[in-house]
Each structure stands twice: as C-alpha cells, then as structure tokens.
JSON list of C-alpha atoms in Angstrom, two decimals:
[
{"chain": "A", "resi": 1, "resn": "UNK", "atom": "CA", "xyz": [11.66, 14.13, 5.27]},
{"chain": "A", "resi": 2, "resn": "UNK", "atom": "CA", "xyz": [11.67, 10.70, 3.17]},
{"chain": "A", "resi": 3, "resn": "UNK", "atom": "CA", "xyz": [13.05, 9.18, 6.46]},
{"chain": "A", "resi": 4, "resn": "UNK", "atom": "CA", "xyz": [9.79, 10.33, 8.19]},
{"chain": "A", "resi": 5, "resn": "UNK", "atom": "CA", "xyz": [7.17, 9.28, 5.24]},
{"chain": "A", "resi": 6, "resn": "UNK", "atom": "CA", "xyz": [9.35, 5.99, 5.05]},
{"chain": "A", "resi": 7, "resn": "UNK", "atom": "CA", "xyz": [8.37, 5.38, 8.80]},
{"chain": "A", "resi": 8, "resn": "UNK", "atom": "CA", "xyz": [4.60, 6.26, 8.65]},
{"chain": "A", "resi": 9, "resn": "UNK", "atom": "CA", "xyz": [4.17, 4.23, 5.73]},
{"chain": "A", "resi": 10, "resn": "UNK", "atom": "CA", "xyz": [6.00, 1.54, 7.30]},
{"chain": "A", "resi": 11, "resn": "UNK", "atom": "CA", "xyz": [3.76, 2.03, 10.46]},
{"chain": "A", "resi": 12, "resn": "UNK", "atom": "CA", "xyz": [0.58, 1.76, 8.25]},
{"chain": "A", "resi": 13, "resn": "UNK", "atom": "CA", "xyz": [1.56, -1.19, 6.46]},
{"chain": "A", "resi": 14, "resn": "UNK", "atom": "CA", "xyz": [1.66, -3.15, 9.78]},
{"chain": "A", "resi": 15, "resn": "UNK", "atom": "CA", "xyz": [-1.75, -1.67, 10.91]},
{"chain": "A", "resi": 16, "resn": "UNK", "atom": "CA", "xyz": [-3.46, -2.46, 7.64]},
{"chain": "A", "resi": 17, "resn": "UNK", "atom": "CA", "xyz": [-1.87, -5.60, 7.16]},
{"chain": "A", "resi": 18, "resn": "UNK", "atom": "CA", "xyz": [-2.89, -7.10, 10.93]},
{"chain": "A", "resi": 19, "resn": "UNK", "atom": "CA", "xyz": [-6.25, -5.65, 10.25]},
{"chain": "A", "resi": 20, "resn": "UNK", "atom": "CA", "xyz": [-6.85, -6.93, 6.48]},
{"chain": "A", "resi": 21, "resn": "UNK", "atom": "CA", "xyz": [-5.44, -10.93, 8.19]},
{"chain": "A", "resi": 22, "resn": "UNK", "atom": "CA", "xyz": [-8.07, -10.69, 10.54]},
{"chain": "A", "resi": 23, "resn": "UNK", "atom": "CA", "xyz": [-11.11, -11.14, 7.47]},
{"chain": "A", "resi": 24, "resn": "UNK", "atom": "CA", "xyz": [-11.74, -13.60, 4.89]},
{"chain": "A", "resi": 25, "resn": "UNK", "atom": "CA", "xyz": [-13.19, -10.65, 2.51]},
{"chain": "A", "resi": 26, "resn": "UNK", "atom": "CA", "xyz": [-10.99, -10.37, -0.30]},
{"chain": "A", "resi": 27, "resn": "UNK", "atom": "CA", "xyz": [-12.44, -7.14, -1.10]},
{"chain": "A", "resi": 28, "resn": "UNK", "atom": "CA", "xyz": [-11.49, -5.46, 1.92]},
{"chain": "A", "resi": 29, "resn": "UNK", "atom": "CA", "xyz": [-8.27, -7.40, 1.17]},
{"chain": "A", "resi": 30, "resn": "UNK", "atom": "CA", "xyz": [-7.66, -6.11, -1.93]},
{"chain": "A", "resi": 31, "resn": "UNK", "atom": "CA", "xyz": [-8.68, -2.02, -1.13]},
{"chain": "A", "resi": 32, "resn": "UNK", "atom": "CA", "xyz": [-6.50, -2.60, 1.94]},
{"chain": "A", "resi": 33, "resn": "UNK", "atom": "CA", "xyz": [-3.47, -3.38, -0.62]},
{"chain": "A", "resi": 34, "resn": "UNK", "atom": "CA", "xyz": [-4.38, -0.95, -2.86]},
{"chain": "A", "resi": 35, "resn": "UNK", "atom": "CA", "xyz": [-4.36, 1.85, -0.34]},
{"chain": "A", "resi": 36, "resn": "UNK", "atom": "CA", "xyz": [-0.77, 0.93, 0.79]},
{"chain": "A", "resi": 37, "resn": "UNK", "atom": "CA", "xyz": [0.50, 0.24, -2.94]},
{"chain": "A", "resi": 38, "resn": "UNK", "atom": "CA", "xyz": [-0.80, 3.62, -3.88]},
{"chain": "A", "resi": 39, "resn": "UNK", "atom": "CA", "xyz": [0.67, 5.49, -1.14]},
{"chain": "A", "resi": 40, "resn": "UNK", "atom": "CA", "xyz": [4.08, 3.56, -1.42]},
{"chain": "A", "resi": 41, "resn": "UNK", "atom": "CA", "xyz": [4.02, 4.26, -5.26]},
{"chain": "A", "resi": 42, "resn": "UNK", "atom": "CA", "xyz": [3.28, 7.44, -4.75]},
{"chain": "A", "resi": 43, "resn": "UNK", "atom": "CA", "xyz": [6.43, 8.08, -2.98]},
{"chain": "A", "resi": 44, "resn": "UNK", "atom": "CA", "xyz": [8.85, 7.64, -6.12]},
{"chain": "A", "resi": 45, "resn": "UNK", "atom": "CA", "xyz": [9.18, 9.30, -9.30]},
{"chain": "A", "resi": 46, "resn": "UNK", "atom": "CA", "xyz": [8.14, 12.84, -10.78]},
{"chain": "A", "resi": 47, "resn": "UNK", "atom": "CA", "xyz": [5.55, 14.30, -13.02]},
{"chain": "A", "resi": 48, "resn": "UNK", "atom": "CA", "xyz": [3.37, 11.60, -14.93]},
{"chain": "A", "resi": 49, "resn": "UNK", "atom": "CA", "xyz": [6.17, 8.83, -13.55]},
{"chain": "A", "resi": 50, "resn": "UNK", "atom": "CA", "xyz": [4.79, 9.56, -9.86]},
{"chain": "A", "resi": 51, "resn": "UNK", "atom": "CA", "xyz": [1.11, 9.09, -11.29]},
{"chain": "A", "resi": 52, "resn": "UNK", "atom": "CA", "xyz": [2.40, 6.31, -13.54]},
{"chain": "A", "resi": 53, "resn": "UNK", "atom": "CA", "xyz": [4.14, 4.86, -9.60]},
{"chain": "A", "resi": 54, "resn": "UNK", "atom": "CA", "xyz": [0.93, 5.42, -7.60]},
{"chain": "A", "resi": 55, "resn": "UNK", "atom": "CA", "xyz": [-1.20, 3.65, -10.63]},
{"chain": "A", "resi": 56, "resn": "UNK", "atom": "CA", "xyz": [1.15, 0.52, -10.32]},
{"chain": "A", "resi": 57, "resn": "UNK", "atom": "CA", "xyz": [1.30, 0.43, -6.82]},
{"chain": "A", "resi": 58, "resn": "UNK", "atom": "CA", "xyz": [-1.97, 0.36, -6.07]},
{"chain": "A", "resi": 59, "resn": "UNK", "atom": "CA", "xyz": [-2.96, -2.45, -9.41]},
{"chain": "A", "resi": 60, "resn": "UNK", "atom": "CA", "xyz": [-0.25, -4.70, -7.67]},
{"chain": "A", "resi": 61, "resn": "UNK", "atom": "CA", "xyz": [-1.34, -3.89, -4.23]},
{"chain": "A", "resi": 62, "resn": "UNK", "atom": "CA", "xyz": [-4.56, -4.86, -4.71]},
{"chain": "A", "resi": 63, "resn": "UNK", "atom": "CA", "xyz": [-3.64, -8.04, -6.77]},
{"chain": "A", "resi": 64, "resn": "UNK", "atom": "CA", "xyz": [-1.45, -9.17, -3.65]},
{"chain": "A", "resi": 65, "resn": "UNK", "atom": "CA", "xyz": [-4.05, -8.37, -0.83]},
{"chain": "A", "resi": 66, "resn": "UNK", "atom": "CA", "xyz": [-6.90, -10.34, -2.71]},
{"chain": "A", "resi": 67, "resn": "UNK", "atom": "CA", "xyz": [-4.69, -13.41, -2.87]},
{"chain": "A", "resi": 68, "resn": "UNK", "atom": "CA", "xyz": [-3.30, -13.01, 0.38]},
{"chain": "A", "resi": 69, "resn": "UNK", "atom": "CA", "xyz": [-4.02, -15.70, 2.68]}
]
C-alpha cells in the first residue's frame, strides 16, 4: 500500500512540477508546491503529528514553488 501511494505521489510530482515550469506566476507556483508538500506530509506520522506533517509540508512546499525558477 505505501509502495502504491509512494508511486502516485511520485507520478504527480512530475506532472505538477512540468506544469508549474511552464508559468512565470509564482502563485500558481507556490499552490502547485503546496498541494504536493501537503499530500507528501500527509503521508507520515499519526494523530496531530500527521496534521502537524501535512501543515509543514505544504508551508515548505509552497515556500519552494514560489522561489522556484
């Protein structure tokens, strides 16, 4: 099962990565990376540590795809 969410996160970081290189917006940018930290985050942890995951994930996500170039 974690094999299988590993791979279709994997999948969707490639998808939303080509697609968030392709604009200058840093918005879209920064949702983009905050969509994929959040659901990467979301896969660790337990309880309020899986909320606490999915929280970080998605702040750094989002800090990374608005500076990415």
């Amino acid at each position: 099962m974690m094999t299988r969410t590993l791979s279709f996160i994997s999948i969707g970081l490639l998808v939303l990565s080509t697609a968030a290189a392709c604009t200058d917006n840093r918005g879209v940018n920064a949702a983009t990376g905050a969509a994929i930290g959040g659901l990467a985050g979301n896969q660790f942890g337990s309880g309020q540590g899986k909320t606490a995951m999915t929280v970080a994930g998605a702040a750094t996500g989002a800090v990374i795809g608005a500076n990415a170039r």
